[in-house]
């Protein structure tokens, strides 16, 4: 967030999954996404959740989420196909992709 801000790129919030989430998804379980607003504003965080949900649905993913910041977004029926390696998932790559927007 701070690196993007320093480059003049405005961010509204965050979305991520951690290693345990990924491990479960690789094993065939659903993927859980954490999200929120950088300032900890619950209402803004819920709006970010709605935007994430819209992006997931727009790309054909099925989800389960009750609309609350207290519950993570669950991507249902996901078949994990991500290839391992740092080339596609580094901070530098994220900043490069976001800089092009």
PDB file of C-alpha atoms in Angstrom:
ATOM      1  CA  UNK A   1       0.000   0.000   0.000  1.00  0.00           C
ATOM      2  CA  UNK A   2       2.751   2.442   0.958  1.00  0.00           C
ATOM      3  CA  UNK A   3       4.858   1.593  -2.115  1.00  0.00           C
ATOM      4  CA  UNK A   4       1.889   2.181  -4.407  1.00  0.00           C
ATOM      5  CA  UNK A   5       1.013   5.397  -2.589  1.00  0.00           C
ATOM      6  CA  UNK A   6       4.598   6.626  -3.052  1.00  0.00           C
ATOM      7  CA  UNK A   7       4.204   6.050  -6.808  1.00  0.00           C
ATOM      8  CA  UNK A   8       0.981   8.072  -6.867  1.00  0.00           C
ATOM      9  CA  UNK A   9      -1.251   5.010  -7.198  1.00  0.00           C
ATOM     10  CA  UNK A  10      -4.361   5.282  -5.045  1.00  0.00           C
ATOM     11  CA  UNK A  11      -5.563   2.145  -3.302  1.00  0.00           C
ATOM     12  CA  UNK A  12      -8.862   1.640  -1.511  1.00  0.00           C
ATOM     13  CA  UNK A  13      -8.153  -1.520   0.421  1.00  0.00           C
ATOM     14  CA  UNK A  14      -6.788  -5.003   0.269  1.00  0.00           C
ATOM     15  CA  UNK A  15      -7.648  -8.603  -0.510  1.00  0.00           C
ATOM     16  CA  UNK A  16      -5.494 -11.642   0.168  1.00  0.00           C
ATOM     17  CA  UNK A  17      -5.367 -15.296   1.127  1.00  0.00           C
ATOM     18  CA  UNK A  18      -2.651 -16.883   3.234  1.00  0.00           C
ATOM     19  CA  UNK A  19      -0.664 -20.082   2.888  1.00  0.00           C
ATOM     20  CA  UNK A  20      -3.084 -22.176   4.937  1.00  0.00           C
ATOM     21  CA  UNK A  21      -5.962 -21.007   2.713  1.00  0.00           C
ATOM     22  CA  UNK A  22      -3.966 -21.908  -0.378  1.00  0.00           C
ATOM     23  CA  UNK A  23      -3.010 -25.320   0.999  1.00  0.00           C
ATOM     24  CA  UNK A  24      -6.665 -26.136   1.691  1.00  0.00           C
ATOM     25  CA  UNK A  25      -7.694 -24.932  -1.791  1.00  0.00           C
ATOM     26  CA  UNK A  26      -4.996 -27.071  -3.413  1.00  0.00           C
ATOM     27  CA  UNK A  27      -6.389 -30.026  -1.452  1.00  0.00           C
ATOM     28  CA  UNK A  28      -9.844 -29.378  -2.913  1.00  0.00           C
ATOM     29  CA  UNK A  29     -11.481 -27.188  -0.265  1.00  0.00           C
ATOM     30  CA  UNK A  30     -12.921 -23.736  -0.910  1.00  0.00           C
ATOM     31  CA  UNK A  31     -10.665 -20.657  -0.912  1.00  0.00           C
ATOM     32  CA  UNK A  32     -11.222 -17.967   1.716  1.00  0.00           C
ATOM     33  CA  UNK A  33     -10.330 -14.353   0.932  1.00  0.00           C
ATOM     34  CA  UNK A  34      -9.589 -11.737   3.565  1.00  0.00           C
ATOM     35  CA  UNK A  35     -10.268  -8.108   2.659  1.00  0.00           C
ATOM     36  CA  UNK A  36     -10.752  -4.675   4.144  1.00  0.00           C
ATOM     37  CA  UNK A  37     -10.018  -0.986   4.209  1.00  0.00           C
ATOM     38  CA  UNK A  38      -6.514   0.184   5.158  1.00  0.00           C
ATOM     39  CA  UNK A  39      -7.947   2.528   7.799  1.00  0.00           C
ATOM     40  CA  UNK A  40     -10.079  -0.196   9.413  1.00  0.00           C
ATOM     41  CA  UNK A  41     -13.394   1.408   8.432  1.00  0.00           C
ATOM     42  CA  UNK A  42     -15.926  -1.442   8.464  1.00  0.00           C
ATOM     43  CA  UNK A  43     -18.370   0.215   6.038  1.00  0.00           C
ATOM     44  CA  UNK A  44     -15.611   0.945   3.500  1.00  0.00           C
ATOM     45  CA  UNK A  45     -14.294  -2.591   4.014  1.00  0.00           C
ATOM     46  CA  UNK A  46     -17.722  -4.044   3.236  1.00  0.00           C
ATOM     47  CA  UNK A  47     -17.858  -1.949   0.058  1.00  0.00           C
ATOM     48  CA  UNK A  48     -14.489  -3.411  -0.949  1.00  0.00           C
ATOM     49  CA  UNK A  49     -15.929  -6.862  -0.264  1.00  0.00           C
ATOM     50  CA  UNK A  50     -18.857  -6.085  -2.584  1.00  0.00           C
ATOM     51  CA  UNK A  51     -16.429  -4.999  -5.318  1.00  0.00           C
ATOM     52  CA  UNK A  52     -14.414  -8.201  -4.888  1.00  0.00           C
ATOM     53  CA  UNK A  53     -17.622 -10.226  -5.065  1.00  0.00           C
ATOM     54  CA  UNK A  54     -18.658  -8.450  -8.279  1.00  0.00           C
ATOM     55  CA  UNK A  55     -15.241  -9.116  -9.835  1.00  0.00           C
ATOM     56  CA  UNK A  56     -15.376 -12.784  -8.858  1.00  0.00           C
ATOM     57  CA  UNK A  57     -18.924 -13.224 -10.203  1.00  0.00           C
ATOM     58  CA  UNK A  58     -17.975 -11.330 -13.372  1.00  0.00           C
ATOM     59  CA  UNK A  59     -15.254 -13.892 -13.962  1.00  0.00           C
ATOM     60  CA  UNK A  60     -17.488 -16.903 -13.393  1.00  0.00           C
ATOM     61  CA  UNK A  61     -16.603 -17.737  -9.775  1.00  0.00           C
ATOM     62  CA  UNK A  62     -19.205 -18.825  -7.249  1.00  0.00           C
ATOM     63  CA  UNK A  63     -19.026 -17.376  -3.767  1.00  0.00           C
ATOM     64  CA  UNK A  64     -20.499 -17.477  -0.309  1.00  0.00           C
ATOM     65  CA  UNK A  65     -20.462 -14.262   1.730  1.00  0.00           C
ATOM     66  CA  UNK A  66     -23.016 -12.676   4.033  1.00  0.00           C
ATOM     67  CA  UNK A  67     -21.969  -9.061   3.329  1.00  0.00           C
ATOM     68  CA  UNK A  68     -20.264  -8.536   6.683  1.00  0.00           C
ATOM     69  CA  UNK A  69     -16.673  -7.446   7.257  1.00  0.00           C
ATOM     70  CA  UNK A  70     -16.640 -10.088  10.007  1.00  0.00           C
ATOM     71  CA  UNK A  71     -16.845 -12.948   7.469  1.00  0.00           C
ATOM     72  CA  UNK A  72     -14.273 -13.692   4.796  1.00  0.00           C
ATOM     73  CA  UNK A  73     -15.400 -14.252   1.214  1.00  0.00           C
ATOM     74  CA  UNK A  74     -15.493 -17.940   0.335  1.00  0.00           C
ATOM     75  CA  UNK A  75     -14.788 -18.910  -3.283  1.00  0.00           C
ATOM     76  CA  UNK A  76     -16.855 -22.078  -3.720  1.00  0.00           C
ATOM     77  CA  UNK A  77     -15.969 -25.020  -5.957  1.00  0.00           C
ATOM     78  CA  UNK A  78     -12.608 -23.637  -6.992  1.00  0.00           C
ATOM     79  CA  UNK A  79     -10.275 -25.980  -8.865  1.00  0.00           C
ATOM     80  CA  UNK A  80      -6.781 -24.750  -7.980  1.00  0.00           C
ATOM     81  CA  UNK A  81      -4.566 -24.499 -11.070  1.00  0.00           C
ATOM     82  CA  UNK A  82      -2.018 -21.850 -10.120  1.00  0.00           C
ATOM     83  CA  UNK A  83       1.518 -22.658 -11.035  1.00  0.00           C
ATOM     84  CA  UNK A  84       4.117 -22.227  -8.342  1.00  0.00           C
ATOM     85  CA  UNK A  85       6.938 -19.736  -8.632  1.00  0.00           C
ATOM     86  CA  UNK A  86       7.674 -16.201  -7.598  1.00  0.00           C
ATOM     87  CA  UNK A  87       7.644 -14.673 -11.100  1.00  0.00           C
ATOM     88  CA  UNK A  88       3.868 -14.278 -11.117  1.00  0.00           C
ATOM     89  CA  UNK A  89       3.183 -13.421  -7.482  1.00  0.00           C
ATOM     90  CA  UNK A  90       5.801 -10.974  -6.257  1.00  0.00           C
ATOM     91  CA  UNK A  91       5.255  -7.491  -4.837  1.00  0.00           C
ATOM     92  CA  UNK A  92       7.157  -6.067  -7.781  1.00  0.00           C
ATOM     93  CA  UNK A  93       4.821  -7.749 -10.272  1.00  0.00           C
ATOM     94  CA  UNK A  94       1.753  -6.466  -8.416  1.00  0.00           C
ATOM     95  CA  UNK A  95       3.111  -2.922  -8.461  1.00  0.00           C
ATOM     96  CA  UNK A  96       3.927  -3.214 -12.169  1.00  0.00           C
ATOM     97  CA  UNK A  97       0.413  -4.446 -12.979  1.00  0.00           C
ATOM     98  CA  UNK A  98      -1.267  -1.806 -10.835  1.00  0.00           C
ATOM     99  CA  UNK A  99       0.928   0.921 -12.339  1.00  0.00           C
ATOM    100  CA  UNK A 100      -0.458   0.125 -15.780  1.00  0.00           C
ATOM    101  CA  UNK A 101      -4.057   0.811 -14.692  1.00  0.00           C
TER     102      UNK A 101
END
